Short mmCIF file of C-alpha atoms in Angstrom, two decimals:
data_model
loop_
_atom_site.label_atom_id
_atom_site.label_comp_id
_atom_site.label_asym_id
_atom_site.label_seq_id
_atom_site.Cartn_x
_atom_site.Cartn_y
_atom_site.Cartn_z
CA MET A 1 58.89 -23.68 2.16
CA SER A 2 55.20 -23.90 1.29
CA ASN A 3 55.16 -27.70 1.73
CA GLU A 4 56.70 -27.82 5.21
CA THR A 5 55.18 -30.00 7.88
CA LEU A 6 53.31 -28.07 10.55
CA PRO A 7 53.86 -27.09 13.30
CA ALA A 8 57.09 -25.53 12.06
CA PRO A 9 59.38 -22.76 13.33
CA PHE A 10 59.49 -19.54 11.32
CA ALA A 11 61.47 -16.50 12.48
CA HIS A 12 60.58 -16.20 16.19
CA TYR A 13 57.15 -17.77 15.67
CA THR A 14 55.72 -21.27 15.33
CA LEU A 15 53.45 -21.84 12.34
CA LEU A 16 50.52 -23.99 13.49
CA GLU A 17 48.06 -24.20 10.62
CA LYS A 18 47.72 -22.87 7.09
CA ILE A 19 44.55 -20.80 6.93
CA ALA A 20 44.51 -19.58 3.34
CA VAL A 21 46.54 -18.98 0.19
CA GLY A 22 46.07 -15.87 -1.95
CA GLY A 23 47.61 -14.41 -5.05
CA MET A 24 50.43 -12.79 -3.11
CA ALA A 25 50.83 -14.64 0.17
CA GLU A 26 49.92 -17.63 2.28
CA VAL A 27 48.39 -17.14 5.70
CA PHE A 28 49.09 -19.18 8.83
CA ARG A 29 47.75 -19.31 12.33
CA ALA A 30 50.86 -19.01 14.47
CA ARG A 31 52.06 -18.74 18.04
CA ILE A 32 54.71 -16.70 19.78
CA GLN A 33 56.08 -17.66 23.18
CA GLY A 34 57.93 -15.57 25.73
CA ALA A 35 59.22 -15.57 29.26
CA MET A 36 57.29 -17.08 32.20
CA GLY A 37 54.86 -19.01 30.03
CA PHE A 38 53.72 -16.05 27.92
CA GLU A 39 51.96 -17.23 24.76
CA LYS A 40 49.97 -15.44 22.10
CA THR A 41 48.13 -16.67 19.01
CA LEU A 42 48.44 -14.48 15.94
CA VAL A 43 48.50 -14.67 12.15
CA ILE A 44 51.54 -14.75 9.88
CA LYS A 45 51.05 -13.59 6.30
CA ARG A 46 54.07 -14.74 4.29
CA MET A 47 54.90 -13.96 0.67
CA LEU A 48 54.62 -16.89 -1.69
CA ASP A 49 57.84 -18.63 -2.67
CA THR A 50 57.28 -17.72 -6.31
CA LEU A 51 57.11 -13.98 -5.55
CA ALA A 52 59.96 -13.72 -3.05
CA GLN A 53 62.25 -12.21 -5.72
CA ASP A 54 59.60 -10.04 -7.42
CA ASP A 55 60.37 -6.42 -6.51
CA GLU A 56 56.91 -5.13 -7.47
CA PHE A 57 55.08 -7.55 -5.20
CA LYS A 58 57.58 -6.95 -2.42
CA GLN A 59 56.75 -3.26 -2.61
CA LEU A 60 53.02 -4.01 -2.47
CA PHE A 61 53.54 -6.35 0.47
CA MET A 62 55.55 -3.77 2.42
CA ALA A 63 53.01 -1.05 1.56
CA GLU A 64 50.22 -3.18 3.03
CA ALA A 65 52.12 -3.60 6.29
CA ARG A 66 52.99 0.09 6.58
CA ILE A 67 49.47 1.27 5.77
CA ALA A 68 47.74 -1.23 8.09
CA ALA A 69 50.20 -0.55 10.92
CA ALA A 70 49.25 3.15 10.76
CA LEU A 71 45.53 2.32 11.10
CA SER A 72 44.85 1.60 14.75
CA HIS A 73 41.09 1.06 14.95
CA VAL A 74 38.84 -1.50 16.63
CA ASN A 75 37.33 -2.48 13.26
CA ILE A 76 40.65 -2.92 11.44
CA VAL A 77 42.91 -5.95 11.90
CA GLN A 78 45.98 -4.80 13.82
CA VAL A 79 49.47 -5.30 12.36
CA PHE A 80 52.26 -6.08 14.85
CA GLU A 81 55.35 -6.51 12.70
CA LEU A 82 56.78 -6.44 9.18
CA GLY A 83 59.74 -8.80 9.05
CA GLN A 84 61.97 -10.84 6.79
CA GLU A 85 63.15 -14.41 7.26
CA GLY A 86 65.68 -15.32 4.60
CA PRO A 87 64.23 -14.17 1.27
CA PHE A 88 60.65 -14.15 2.62
CA LEU A 89 58.84 -11.02 3.76
CA TYR A 90 56.12 -11.60 6.33
CA ILE A 91 53.54 -9.65 8.32
CA ALA A 92 52.54 -10.61 11.87
CA MET A 93 49.01 -9.50 12.60
CA GLU A 94 46.07 -9.91 14.94
CA HIS A 95 44.34 -13.28 14.99
CA VAL A 96 40.55 -12.99 14.70
CA HIS A 97 39.00 -16.15 16.11
CA GLY A 98 35.98 -16.69 13.93
CA MET A 99 35.40 -16.67 10.18
CA ASP A 100 35.23 -14.29 7.26
CA LEU A 101 31.91 -13.12 5.87
CA ALA A 102 32.29 -15.23 2.72
CA ARG A 103 32.59 -18.38 4.82
CA LEU A 104 29.62 -17.39 6.98
CA VAL A 105 27.45 -16.86 3.90
CA GLN A 106 28.53 -20.24 2.55
CA LYS A 107 27.67 -21.96 5.84
CA THR A 108 24.21 -20.32 6.03
CA ARG A 109 23.28 -20.86 2.37
CA THR A 110 20.74 -23.55 3.28
CA MET A 111 19.44 -21.76 6.39
CA GLY A 112 17.21 -19.19 4.70
CA ASP A 113 17.67 -15.45 4.22
CA PHE A 114 20.52 -13.77 6.08
CA PRO A 115 19.05 -11.79 9.00
CA LEU A 116 18.60 -8.15 7.98
CA PRO A 117 19.56 -6.69 11.39
CA LEU A 118 22.86 -8.60 11.38
CA ALA A 119 23.59 -7.68 7.76
CA LEU A 120 23.16 -3.98 8.50
CA PHE A 121 25.20 -4.28 11.69
CA ILE A 122 28.13 -5.88 9.83
CA ILE A 123 28.03 -3.26 7.07
CA CYS A 124 27.95 -0.40 9.59
CA GLU A 125 30.95 -1.84 11.43
CA VAL A 126 32.89 -1.95 8.14
CA LEU A 127 31.79 1.62 7.44
CA LYS A 128 33.36 2.66 10.75
CA ALA A 129 36.64 1.13 9.57
CA LEU A 130 36.38 2.87 6.20
CA ALA A 131 35.51 6.22 7.77
CA PHE A 132 38.69 5.95 9.82
CA ALA A 133 40.90 4.74 6.95
CA HIS A 134 39.59 7.27 4.44
CA SER A 135 40.37 10.14 6.82
CA ALA A 136 43.77 8.83 7.98
CA ALA A 137 46.76 11.18 7.93
CA ASP A 138 50.51 10.72 8.03
CA ALA A 139 52.80 11.68 10.93
CA GLU A 140 52.82 15.32 9.75
CA GLY A 141 49.04 15.45 9.62
CA HIS A 142 48.73 15.33 5.83
CA PRO A 143 45.73 13.30 4.60
CA LEU A 144 46.66 9.97 3.04
CA TYR A 145 43.45 9.70 0.98
CA LEU A 146 43.48 5.93 1.43
CA VAL A 147 41.19 3.75 -0.66
CA HIS A 148 41.02 0.07 0.31
CA CYS A 149 40.32 -1.15 -3.26
CA ASP A 150 39.48 -4.73 -2.20
CA ILE A 151 36.27 -4.54 -0.19
CA SER A 152 34.80 -8.05 -0.36
CA PRO A 153 33.29 -10.68 1.97
CA GLN A 154 36.66 -12.45 2.17
CA ASN A 155 38.23 -9.35 3.75
CA MET A 156 35.57 -8.87 6.44
CA LEU A 157 36.47 -10.95 9.49
CA LEU A 158 33.86 -11.82 12.11
CA SER A 159 34.93 -13.05 15.52
CA PHE A 160 33.01 -15.39 17.79
CA ALA A 161 33.00 -12.50 20.27
CA GLY A 162 30.87 -10.52 17.78
CA GLU A 163 33.60 -8.22 16.42
CA VAL A 164 33.78 -7.10 12.78
CA LYS A 165 37.22 -6.29 11.39
CA LEU A 166 38.39 -5.18 7.96
CA THR A 167 41.65 -6.66 6.69
CA ASP A 168 43.93 -6.89 3.64
CA PHE A 169 45.10 -3.42 2.66
CA GLY A 170 47.49 -5.09 0.20
CA ILE A 171 46.32 -3.14 -2.86
CA SER A 172 45.05 0.00 -1.12
CA ARG A 173 45.93 3.27 -2.76
CA ALA A 174 47.21 6.41 -1.05
CA ALA A 175 47.66 10.02 -2.12
CA PHE A 176 50.64 9.34 -4.32
CA GLN A 177 48.61 6.74 -6.25
CA ARG A 178 45.49 8.81 -6.90
CA GLY A 179 45.95 9.01 -10.65
CA PRO A 180 44.81 6.45 -13.24
CA GLN A 181 45.79 2.83 -12.53
CA ASP A 182 48.32 1.04 -14.73
CA VAL A 183 47.40 -2.37 -13.30
CA ILE A 184 43.94 -3.27 -12.01
CA ARG A 185 44.04 -5.51 -8.94
CA GLY A 186 41.29 -6.86 -6.74
CA LYS A 187 38.15 -8.97 -7.07
CA TYR A 188 36.38 -7.82 -10.22
CA ALA A 189 32.87 -8.70 -9.01
CA TYR A 190 33.24 -6.23 -6.12
CA MET A 191 34.95 -3.37 -7.93
CA SER A 192 33.40 -0.01 -8.72
CA PRO A 193 32.92 1.08 -12.36
CA GLU A 194 35.77 3.56 -12.06
CA GLN A 195 38.05 0.86 -10.66
CA VAL A 196 37.51 -1.61 -13.53
CA GLU A 197 38.03 1.26 -15.98
CA GLY A 198 41.37 2.13 -14.35
CA ARG A 199 40.29 5.65 -13.44
CA ALA A 200 41.36 7.67 -10.39
CA LEU A 201 39.71 6.51 -7.17
CA ASP A 202 38.53 7.98 -3.91
CA GLY A 203 36.64 6.61 -0.92
CA ARG A 204 33.36 6.45 -2.85
CA SER A 205 34.78 3.50 -4.79
CA ASP A 206 34.94 1.50 -1.54
CA LEU A 207 31.34 2.49 -0.78
CA PHE A 208 30.21 1.05 -4.13
CA SER A 209 32.06 -2.18 -3.33
CA LEU A 210 30.46 -2.31 0.11
CA GLY A 211 27.07 -1.69 -1.48
CA THR A 212 27.68 -4.76 -3.63
CA VAL A 213 28.46 -6.81 -0.53
CA LEU A 214 25.29 -5.58 1.19
CA TYR A 215 23.16 -6.34 -1.88
CA GLU A 216 24.44 -9.90 -2.09
CA LEU A 217 24.22 -10.45 1.65
CA VAL A 218 20.54 -9.53 1.98
CA THR A 219 19.29 -10.90 -1.36
CA GLY A 220 21.42 -14.03 -1.60
CA LYS A 221 22.07 -13.16 -5.28
CA ARG A 222 25.39 -12.34 -6.95
CA LEU A 223 25.15 -8.86 -8.41
CA PHE A 224 27.86 -8.61 -11.07
CA LYS A 225 29.58 -12.01 -11.06
CA ALA A 226 29.55 -13.71 -14.49
CA LYS A 227 31.21 -16.77 -16.04
CA THR A 228 34.13 -14.80 -17.42
CA ARG A 229 36.24 -11.94 -16.13
CA GLU A 230 35.38 -9.84 -19.19
CA GLU A 231 31.63 -10.20 -18.70
CA THR A 232 31.95 -9.52 -14.97
CA MET A 233 33.83 -6.30 -15.70
CA ALA A 234 31.27 -5.33 -18.34
CA ARG A 235 28.47 -5.77 -15.81
CA VAL A 236 30.31 -3.63 -13.28
CA ARG A 237 30.83 -0.90 -15.89
CA ARG A 238 27.10 -0.84 -16.66
CA ALA A 239 26.25 -0.99 -12.93
CA GLU A 240 22.71 -2.15 -13.65
CA VAL A 241 21.20 -3.07 -10.29
CA PRO A 242 17.92 -5.04 -10.12
CA SER A 243 15.55 -4.08 -7.34
CA PRO A 244 16.62 -5.82 -4.10
CA ARG A 245 12.94 -6.05 -3.15
CA ALA A 246 12.31 -8.23 -6.21
CA HIS A 247 14.50 -10.87 -4.55
CA ARG A 248 13.41 -10.22 -0.97
CA PRO A 249 10.13 -8.35 -0.39
CA GLU A 250 11.00 -7.94 3.30
CA ILE A 251 13.43 -5.19 2.28
CA SER A 252 11.72 -1.84 2.75
CA GLU A 253 11.63 0.92 0.18
CA ASP A 254 13.85 3.03 2.45
CA LEU A 255 16.52 0.34 2.73
CA GLU A 256 16.36 -0.27 -1.00
CA ALA A 257 16.93 3.44 -1.60
CA VAL A 258 20.05 3.33 0.59
CA MET A 259 21.41 0.34 -1.33
CA LEU A 260 20.72 1.83 -4.75
CA LYS A 261 22.36 5.12 -3.79
CA ALA A 262 25.53 3.30 -2.70
CA LEU A 263 25.48 1.45 -6.03
CA ASP A 264 25.05 4.48 -8.26
CA ARG A 265 27.23 4.15 -11.36
CA HIS A 266 28.56 7.68 -10.93
CA PRO A 267 30.56 8.54 -7.78
CA ASN A 268 28.74 11.87 -7.44
CA GLY A 269 25.46 9.99 -7.13
CA ARG A 270 26.67 7.97 -4.14
CA TYR A 271 27.14 8.96 -0.51
CA ALA A 272 29.81 11.57 -0.04
CA ASP A 273 31.67 9.45 2.50
CA ALA A 274 31.39 6.43 4.79
CA ALA A 275 29.95 8.48 7.66
CA GLU A 276 27.05 9.68 5.51
CA MET A 277 26.26 6.15 4.34
CA MET A 278 26.40 4.86 7.91
CA GLU A 279 24.02 7.60 9.06
CA ALA A 280 21.56 6.66 6.31
CA ILE A 281 21.62 2.99 7.34
CA THR A 282 21.33 3.92 11.02
CA GLN A 283 18.17 5.91 10.31
CA VAL A 284 16.65 2.87 8.57
CA VAL A 285 17.65 0.66 11.50
CA LEU A 286 16.00 3.00 14.00
CA ARG A 287 12.83 3.51 11.95
CA GLU A 288 12.33 -0.16 11.17
CA GLY A 289 13.46 -1.72 14.43
CA LEU A 290 16.40 -3.58 12.82
CA ARG A 291 18.94 -3.01 15.59
CA ALA A 292 21.51 -5.74 16.27
CA THR A 293 24.54 -5.83 18.57
CA ASN A 294 27.92 -7.51 18.91
CA HIS A 295 26.22 -10.00 21.21
CA ASP A 296 23.64 -10.86 18.55
CA LEU A 297 26.39 -11.49 16.01
CA SER A 298 28.33 -13.60 18.50
CA VAL A 299 25.32 -15.78 19.27
CA TYR A 300 24.52 -16.16 15.58
CA LEU A 301 28.08 -17.15 14.61
CA ARG A 302 28.31 -19.74 17.36
CA SER A 303 24.92 -21.20 16.50
CA VAL A 304 25.92 -21.45 12.81
CA GLU A 305 29.22 -23.09 13.70
CA THR A 306 27.49 -25.57 16.00
CA ALA A 307 24.84 -26.36 13.40
CA THR A 308 27.55 -27.00 10.82
CA VAL A 309 29.35 -29.41 13.14
CA THR A 310 26.05 -31.17 13.83
CA GLU A 311 25.37 -31.67 10.10
CA LYS A 312 28.81 -33.21 9.61
CA ALA A 313 28.66 -35.51 12.67
CA PRO A 314 28.60 -39.26 11.82
CA GLU A 315 25.22 -40.90 12.37
CA SER A 316 26.75 -43.33 14.86
CA ARG A 317 27.97 -40.46 17.03
CA PRO A 318 25.48 -38.32 18.99
CA ALA A 319 25.44 -34.82 17.54
CA PRO A 320 26.24 -31.95 19.92
CA ARG A 321 23.24 -29.96 21.01
CA PRO A 322 23.05 -26.71 19.01
CA LEU A 323 23.47 -23.49 20.91
CA ARG A 324 20.26 -21.58 21.23
CA GLY A 325 21.27 -18.51 19.34
CA PRO A 326 18.49 -17.42 16.99
CA ALA A 327 18.98 -14.31 14.92
CA PRO A 328 16.98 -11.15 15.66
CA VAL A 329 13.58 -10.94 13.95
CA ALA A 330 11.60 -7.74 13.37
CA VAL A 331 8.06 -7.95 14.76
CA VAL A 332 5.07 -5.71 15.44
CA VAL A 333 3.23 -6.32 18.72
CA MET A 334 -0.35 -5.25 19.41
CA ALA A 335 -1.96 -5.50 22.84
CA VAL A 336 -5.76 -5.04 22.91
CA GLU A 337 -8.48 -5.08 25.55
CA ALA A 338 -12.21 -4.39 25.49
CA SER A 339 -13.99 -2.51 28.27
CA LEU A 340 -17.29 -0.81 28.88
CA PRO A 341 -17.42 2.87 27.86
CA PRO A 342 -17.49 5.23 30.86
CA ARG A 343 -20.96 5.91 32.26
CA ALA A 344 -22.48 3.42 29.83
CA ILE A 345 -26.29 3.51 29.81
CA ALA A 346 -27.19 0.75 27.39
CA SER A 347 -26.12 -2.81 28.05
CA PRO A 348 -23.51 -4.35 25.70
CA ARG A 349 -24.99 -5.95 22.60
CA SER A 350 -22.64 -8.92 22.91
CA THR A 351 -20.52 -10.76 25.45
CA LEU A 352 -16.73 -10.57 25.79
CA GLY A 353 -16.53 -14.27 24.91
CA VAL A 354 -18.37 -13.79 21.63
CA LEU A 355 -16.39 -10.62 20.90
CA SER A 356 -13.12 -12.50 21.44
CA GLN A 357 -14.20 -15.13 18.91
CA GLU A 358 -14.97 -12.40 16.37
CA TRP A 359 -11.57 -10.85 17.07
CA GLY A 360 -9.93 -14.21 16.36
CA GLY A 361 -11.40 -14.39 12.86
CA LEU A 362 -10.42 -10.82 12.04
CA LEU A 363 -6.88 -11.26 13.37
CA ALA A 364 -6.35 -14.54 11.51
CA GLU A 365 -7.45 -12.90 8.27
CA ALA A 366 -4.95 -10.08 8.90
CA GLY A 367 -2.09 -12.54 9.43
CA GLY A 368 -1.71 -11.92 13.17
CA GLU A 369 -0.62 -14.65 15.58
CA ILE A 370 -2.34 -14.59 18.97
CA TRP A 371 0.21 -15.37 21.68
CA GLU A 372 -2.03 -14.61 24.65
CA SER A 373 -5.79 -14.37 24.86
CA GLY A 374 -8.61 -14.07 27.35
CA GLU A 375 -12.14 -12.78 27.33
CA GLY A 376 -11.88 -9.37 25.71
CA ALA A 377 -8.05 -9.26 25.72
CA ALA A 378 -5.27 -10.43 23.42
CA LEU A 379 -1.58 -10.05 22.63
CA VAL A 380 -1.00 -10.38 18.87
CA ILE A 381 2.28 -10.65 16.95
CA TRP A 382 3.11 -10.00 13.31
CA THR A 383 6.54 -10.95 11.88
CA ALA A 384 7.68 -8.15 9.56
CA GLY A 385 8.49 -10.51 6.69
CA GLN A 386 7.27 -8.07 4.05
CA GLY A 387 9.06 -5.08 5.53
CA LEU A 388 8.20 -3.00 8.56
CA ARG A 389 6.27 -0.31 6.68
CA GLU A 390 3.89 -2.78 5.06
CA THR A 391 3.48 -4.74 8.29
CA MET A 392 2.80 -1.61 10.36
CA GLY A 393 0.18 -0.50 7.85
CA ARG A 394 -1.56 -3.86 8.11
CA VAL A 395 -1.45 -3.83 11.93
CA VAL A 396 -2.85 -0.30 12.16
CA ARG A 397 -5.69 -1.14 9.76
CA THR A 398 -6.40 -4.24 11.82
CA GLY A 399 -6.48 -2.15 15.00
CA GLN A 400 -8.97 0.25 13.40
CA ASN A 401 -11.18 -2.65 12.30
CA LEU A 402 -11.00 -4.16 15.78
CA SER A 403 -12.06 -0.80 17.24
CA LYS A 404 -15.12 -0.64 14.95
CA LEU A 405 -16.05 -4.26 15.68
CA THR A 406 -15.69 -3.68 19.42
CA ALA A 407 -17.78 -0.50 19.30
CA ARG A 408 -20.62 -2.33 17.49
CA ALA A 409 -20.63 -4.87 20.31
CA GLY A 410 -21.11 -2.06 22.86
CA PHE A 411 -17.54 -1.97 24.19
CA ARG A 412 -14.55 0.32 23.74
CA LEU A 413 -11.16 -0.87 22.54
CA SER A 414 -7.87 -0.07 24.27
CA ALA A 415 -4.86 -0.79 22.04
CA GLY A 416 -1.08 -0.30 21.95
CA ILE A 417 1.13 -1.06 18.95
CA ALA A 418 4.94 -1.41 19.24
CA PRO A 419 7.42 -2.62 16.61
CA GLY A 420 10.66 -4.17 17.84
CA VAL A 421 13.30 -6.84 17.37
CA VAL A 422 13.19 -10.18 19.20
CA ARG A 423 15.00 -13.51 19.10
CA LEU A 424 12.60 -16.44 18.78
CA MET A 425 13.76 -19.74 20.28
CA PRO A 426 13.61 -22.56 17.70
CA ASP A 427 11.77 -24.99 20.00
CA THR A 428 9.10 -22.70 21.47
CA ARG A 429 8.93 -20.00 18.76
CA ARG A 430 8.89 -17.53 21.64
CA PRO A 431 11.67 -15.33 23.06
CA ALA A 432 13.64 -16.45 26.11
CA GLU A 433 12.00 -16.63 29.53
CA GLY A 434 10.67 -13.31 30.76
CA TRP A 435 9.73 -12.00 27.33
CA GLU A 436 6.23 -11.06 28.48
CA LEU A 437 7.52 -8.01 30.36
CA ALA A 438 10.33 -7.04 28.00
CA GLY A 439 10.86 -4.94 24.87
CA PRO A 440 7.95 -4.34 22.52
CA PHE A 441 5.70 -6.72 24.50
CA TYR A 442 5.91 -4.62 27.63
CA LEU A 443 5.62 -1.39 25.65
CA ALA A 444 2.49 -2.52 23.80
CA ARG A 445 0.81 -3.52 27.09
CA TRP A 446 1.82 -0.23 28.73
CA MET A 447 0.31 1.78 25.87
CA MET A 448 -2.82 -0.38 25.92
CA ASN A 449 -3.36 0.51 29.57
CA LEU A 450 -2.81 4.21 28.82
CA SER A 451 -5.22 3.95 25.91
CA ALA A 452 -7.98 2.75 28.22
CA HIS A 453 -8.39 6.31 29.46
CA ARG A 454 -8.62 7.76 25.94
CA GLY A 455 -10.20 5.13 23.73
CA ARG A 456 -7.70 5.54 20.89
CA ILE A 457 -4.89 3.42 19.48
CA LEU A 458 -1.44 4.39 20.74
CA LEU A 459 1.89 3.64 19.03
CA THR A 460 5.57 4.46 19.32
CA GLU A 461 7.39 6.96 17.16
CA VAL A 462 9.12 4.17 15.25
CA GLY A 463 5.69 2.79 14.39
CA LYS A 464 4.27 6.22 13.59
CA ASP A 465 7.06 6.86 11.07
CA GLN A 466 6.02 3.78 9.09
CA ILE A 467 2.42 4.82 8.38
CA ASP A 468 0.63 7.59 6.51
CA GLU A 469 -2.21 7.97 9.03
CA PRO A 470 -2.36 11.28 10.97
CA CYS A 471 -1.02 10.99 14.52
CA THR A 472 -0.72 13.30 17.52
CA LEU A 473 2.20 13.34 19.92
CA LEU A 474 0.74 12.37 23.29
CA GLY A 475 3.88 12.46 25.44
CA ARG A 476 7.03 10.53 26.21
CA ILE A 477 8.17 7.97 28.72
CA PRO A 478 11.72 7.57 30.13
CA ILE A 479 13.52 4.30 29.41
CA GLN A 480 17.22 4.66 30.26
CA GLY A 481 18.89 7.65 31.85
CA ALA A 482 18.04 10.69 29.75
CA ARG A 483 16.52 8.62 26.92
CA PHE A 484 12.82 8.70 26.13
CA ILE A 485 10.28 7.00 23.88
CA ASN A 486 7.70 9.26 22.26
CA ILE A 487 4.12 7.98 22.34
CA HIS A 488 1.67 8.96 19.60
CA GLU A 489 -2.10 8.73 19.35
CA LEU A 490 -3.64 7.55 16.09
CA GLY A 491 -6.18 9.85 14.49
#
């Protein structure tokens, strides 16, 4: 049946398009129709012709359906039905309109580094699925001790709506399978050391596999993949992990520590469970301003898809205009203004125009980009390409040097520093309209105005956590409901 012409009827479905073929099944996009025009698109996973009479694979196939059907979670692909049509077992499951992570990485290979905020968002969404699966219980409340065993980019589905869903529990192992493995199944380059050695597994094996995915996603380098299966397995057994920062200096020491802990050769050296690993990543995201949302992922996926279509469009045909969907970028914003000290007696030793020119030279040397400027005032942006900690340190040192330079000219500096995440439009290299009074730009200006009454540099708690300079908590400002942002004074 694998060579039938599509569309084709199958059971009470219509097979529309073959999506993929794996070692155990072929996957189709399908449709089911009902009364009064009801219609739903879904996916049919059907056992291969060659395995239809193989009892072992039939058991694996049915186990996948039963396990996945018991896991009702927003980050896990939903299973609707396990059925049989003639000799063929099939699973009807949720259709995720988008692409898998492997395909996304392939499409963006020539587009530069994968955005860190989106990488961490995707990994955290998968961790939510794993936290749920690892703690799943049967109908009597007994823990199943599920281990997915095939965590890989191919099994992470990303929808154009910005959803992240884990799929393919075909070789997952439950409580009754917790002993040593007789047959090793899965993708060797993403296995844990204990999995390639056939030892007993628990949820920490999946965390190692997910750590491998994260490493490859943010560095663009394969971690354990070799030319042969034997060498790949040998590399996994050794679990020697080069520094991620050697491939991408933008990765902070804190994020690197999270990745290396997940990739510890020994399970006891890793995170105890998915929730602990997710908490560690969340802390990095909050400290370094790397937050991303479902909306950010949606915009990014659609922009990648549009860009791909544009590249493939014939020269004689006008290419569709790409969607404006830039990925989030971590930045540090500094707003500065010079003013006369209160009750000044002596006249300034320079003019604001001359002082602004001197500022320009100092800021250029420090790698800052002046987005707005006037006599004795500027809004300066640094892209955190070398990691937020290093960038914050440079910005703070620059602020201190600006303060000294301003004081020598007979003025006093007011300054606010705020890290954040923005989306820069490809044509203007600025955020969307209204950016001036949004996010870190507004916050930096607000702190600059507050600083005018104190004469010291102010920064947010996220910024304070990235530097070694002594700071004093000045107060907090409300942002949403009961949420607040703590403001700190440097020195």
